[in-house]
Coordinates of C-alpha atoms in Angstrom, one line a residue:
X1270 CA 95.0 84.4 106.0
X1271 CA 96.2 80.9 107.0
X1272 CA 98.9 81.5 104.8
X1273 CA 99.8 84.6 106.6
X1274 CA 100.4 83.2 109.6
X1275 CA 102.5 80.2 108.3
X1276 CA 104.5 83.3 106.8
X1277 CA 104.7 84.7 109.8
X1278 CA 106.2 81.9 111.2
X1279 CA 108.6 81.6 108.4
X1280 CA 109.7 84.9 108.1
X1281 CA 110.0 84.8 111.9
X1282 CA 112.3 82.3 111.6
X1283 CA 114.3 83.5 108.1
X1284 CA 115.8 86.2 110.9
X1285 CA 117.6 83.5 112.3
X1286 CA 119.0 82.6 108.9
X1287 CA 120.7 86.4 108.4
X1288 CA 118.3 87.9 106.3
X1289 CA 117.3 90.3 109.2
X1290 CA 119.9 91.9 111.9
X1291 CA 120.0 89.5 114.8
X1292 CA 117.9 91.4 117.3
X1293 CA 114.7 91.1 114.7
X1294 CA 113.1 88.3 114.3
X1295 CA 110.3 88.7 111.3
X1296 CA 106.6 87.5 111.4
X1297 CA 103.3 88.1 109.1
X1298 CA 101.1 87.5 112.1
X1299 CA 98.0 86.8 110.4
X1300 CA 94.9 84.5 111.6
X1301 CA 93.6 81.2 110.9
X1302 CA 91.4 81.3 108.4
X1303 CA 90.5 79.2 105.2
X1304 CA 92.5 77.4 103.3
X1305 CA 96.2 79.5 101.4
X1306 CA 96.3 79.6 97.4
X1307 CA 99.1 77.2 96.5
X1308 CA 102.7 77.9 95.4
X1309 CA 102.5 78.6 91.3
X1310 CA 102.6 75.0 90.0
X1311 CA 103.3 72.7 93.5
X1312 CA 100.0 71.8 93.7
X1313 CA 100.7 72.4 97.7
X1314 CA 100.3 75.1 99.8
X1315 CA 103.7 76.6 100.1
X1316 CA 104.2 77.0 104.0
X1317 CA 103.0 73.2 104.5
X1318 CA 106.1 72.6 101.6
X1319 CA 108.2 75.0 103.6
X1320 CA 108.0 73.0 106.5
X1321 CA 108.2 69.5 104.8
X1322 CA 111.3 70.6 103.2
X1323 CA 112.3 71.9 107.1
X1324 CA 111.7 68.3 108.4
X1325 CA 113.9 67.2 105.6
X1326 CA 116.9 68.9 106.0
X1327 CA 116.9 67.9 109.3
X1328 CA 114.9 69.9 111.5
X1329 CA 112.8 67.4 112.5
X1330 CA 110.1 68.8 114.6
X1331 CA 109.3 71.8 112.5
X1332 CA 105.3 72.1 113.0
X1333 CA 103.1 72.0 110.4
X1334 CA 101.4 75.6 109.3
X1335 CA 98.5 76.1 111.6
X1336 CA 99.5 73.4 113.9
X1337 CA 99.8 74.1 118.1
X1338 CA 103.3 74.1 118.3
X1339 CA 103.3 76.8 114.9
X1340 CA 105.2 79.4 117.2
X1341 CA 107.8 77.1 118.2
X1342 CA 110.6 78.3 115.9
X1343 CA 109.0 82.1 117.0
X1344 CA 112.3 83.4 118.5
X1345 CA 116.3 82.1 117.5
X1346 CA 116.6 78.7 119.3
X1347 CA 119.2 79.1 122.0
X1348 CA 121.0 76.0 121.5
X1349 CA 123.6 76.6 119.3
X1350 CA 123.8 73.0 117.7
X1351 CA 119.9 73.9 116.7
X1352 CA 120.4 76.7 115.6
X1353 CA 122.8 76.3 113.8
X1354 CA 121.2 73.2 112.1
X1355 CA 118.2 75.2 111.9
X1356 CA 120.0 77.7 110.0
X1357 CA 121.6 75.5 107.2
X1358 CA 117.8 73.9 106.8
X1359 CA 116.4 78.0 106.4
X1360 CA 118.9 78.5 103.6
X1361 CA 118.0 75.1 102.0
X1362 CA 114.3 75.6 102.3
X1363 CA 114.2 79.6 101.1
X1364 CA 112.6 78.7 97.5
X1365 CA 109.4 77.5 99.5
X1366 CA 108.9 80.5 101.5
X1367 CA 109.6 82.7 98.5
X1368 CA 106.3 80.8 96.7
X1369 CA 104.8 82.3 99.5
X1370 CA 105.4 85.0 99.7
X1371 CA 104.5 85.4 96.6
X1372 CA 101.2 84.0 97.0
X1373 CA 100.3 86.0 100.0
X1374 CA 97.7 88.8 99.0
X1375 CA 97.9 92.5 100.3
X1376 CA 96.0 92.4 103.5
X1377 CA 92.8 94.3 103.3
X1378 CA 92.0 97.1 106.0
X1379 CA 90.2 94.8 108.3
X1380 CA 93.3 92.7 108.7
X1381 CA 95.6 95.6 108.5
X1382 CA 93.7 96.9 111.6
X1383 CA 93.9 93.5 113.4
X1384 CA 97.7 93.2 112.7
X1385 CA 98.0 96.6 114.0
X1386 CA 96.1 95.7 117.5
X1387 CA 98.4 92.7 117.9
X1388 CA 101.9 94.2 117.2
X1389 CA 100.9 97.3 119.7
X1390 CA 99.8 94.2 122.5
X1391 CA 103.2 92.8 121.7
X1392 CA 104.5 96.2 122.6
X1393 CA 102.7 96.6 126.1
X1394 CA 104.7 93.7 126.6
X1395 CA 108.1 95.1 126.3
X1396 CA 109.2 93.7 123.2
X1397 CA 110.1 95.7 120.2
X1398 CA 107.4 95.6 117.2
X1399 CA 108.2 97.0 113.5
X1400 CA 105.0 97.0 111.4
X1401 CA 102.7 95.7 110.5
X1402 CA 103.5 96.7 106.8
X1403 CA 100.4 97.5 104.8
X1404 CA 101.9 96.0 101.8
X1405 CA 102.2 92.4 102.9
X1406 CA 101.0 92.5 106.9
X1407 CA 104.8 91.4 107.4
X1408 CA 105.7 92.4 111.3
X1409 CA 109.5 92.0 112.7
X1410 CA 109.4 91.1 116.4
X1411 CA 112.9 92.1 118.1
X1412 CA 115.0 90.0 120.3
X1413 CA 113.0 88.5 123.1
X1414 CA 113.2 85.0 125.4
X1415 CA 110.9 82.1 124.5
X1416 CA 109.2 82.5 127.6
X1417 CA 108.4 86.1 127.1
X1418 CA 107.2 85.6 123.1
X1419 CA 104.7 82.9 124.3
X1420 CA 103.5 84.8 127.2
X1421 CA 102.9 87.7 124.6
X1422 CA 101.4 85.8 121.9
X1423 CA 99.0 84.0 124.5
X1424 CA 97.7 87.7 125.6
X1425 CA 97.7 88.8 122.2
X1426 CA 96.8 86.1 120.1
X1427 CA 92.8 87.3 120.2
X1428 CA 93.9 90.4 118.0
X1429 CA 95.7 88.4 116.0
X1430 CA 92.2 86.5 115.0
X1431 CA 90.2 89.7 115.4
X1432 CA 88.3 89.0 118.4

């Protein structure tokens, strides 16, 4: 599941990179728990090579998969320099978060339900919630401010890790 949620944070991301209509912004949202299988052949777990590869091209404070400052890319930045640097680094970077996708199981019905609860919190809070999809637990946040996504993913992050 620890790969779920670096997925989530990559496929949150992707959005910004035009691979989802500008008012979604995608996300797994799964929990932290034990360690991801790797990408086929890397040897490394292929969100921590997603965000290495970030870091290269020039983003240079992409966080680390199940580091505190994860959610940090959550929403478009809103400088346009950023973004638009953050963009050209998605595009560059895709073939690692492809590897993980790949590697990311099916989520079982315990995490399915989970997912579930924290999209609907994410709805109480106003902001617009496709999924979760059963086939991959992938869930696309719409547009919302930085300061509203972290208020919402401090109240919902609990369902997030099933508590």
């Amino acid at each position: 599941m620890k790969l779920r949620i670096a997925l989530a944070a990559l496929l949150l991301v992707s959005a910004c990179g035009g691979t989802a209509p500008a008012s979604e912004v995608a996300s797994a949202g799964g929990t932290k728990t034990p360690a991801s299988p790797a990408a086929k052949g890397s040897g490394d777990d292929p969100m921590l090579a997603h965000a290495k590869c970030m870091r290269r091209e020039g983003v240079a404070d992409y966080p680390d998969p199940g580091s505190p400052d994860q959610g940090k890319y959550s929403t478009p930045p809103p400088d346009e320099a950023v973004r638009v640097r953050y963009e050209k680094a998605m595009k560059a970077c895709m073939k690692e978060m492809e590897a993980g996708r790949e590697a990311a199981p099916p989520p079982d019905a315990a995490e399915l339900d989970r997912l579930t609860k924290y999209a609907e919190c994410y709805r109480k809070r106003g902001i617009e919630v496709k999924g979760p999809d059963p086939s991959n637990g992938e869930i696309r946040f719409g547009a919302a401010s930085e300061a509203e996504h972290d208020a919402a993913e401090k109240a919902c992050s609990p369902f997030r890790a099933g508590k």
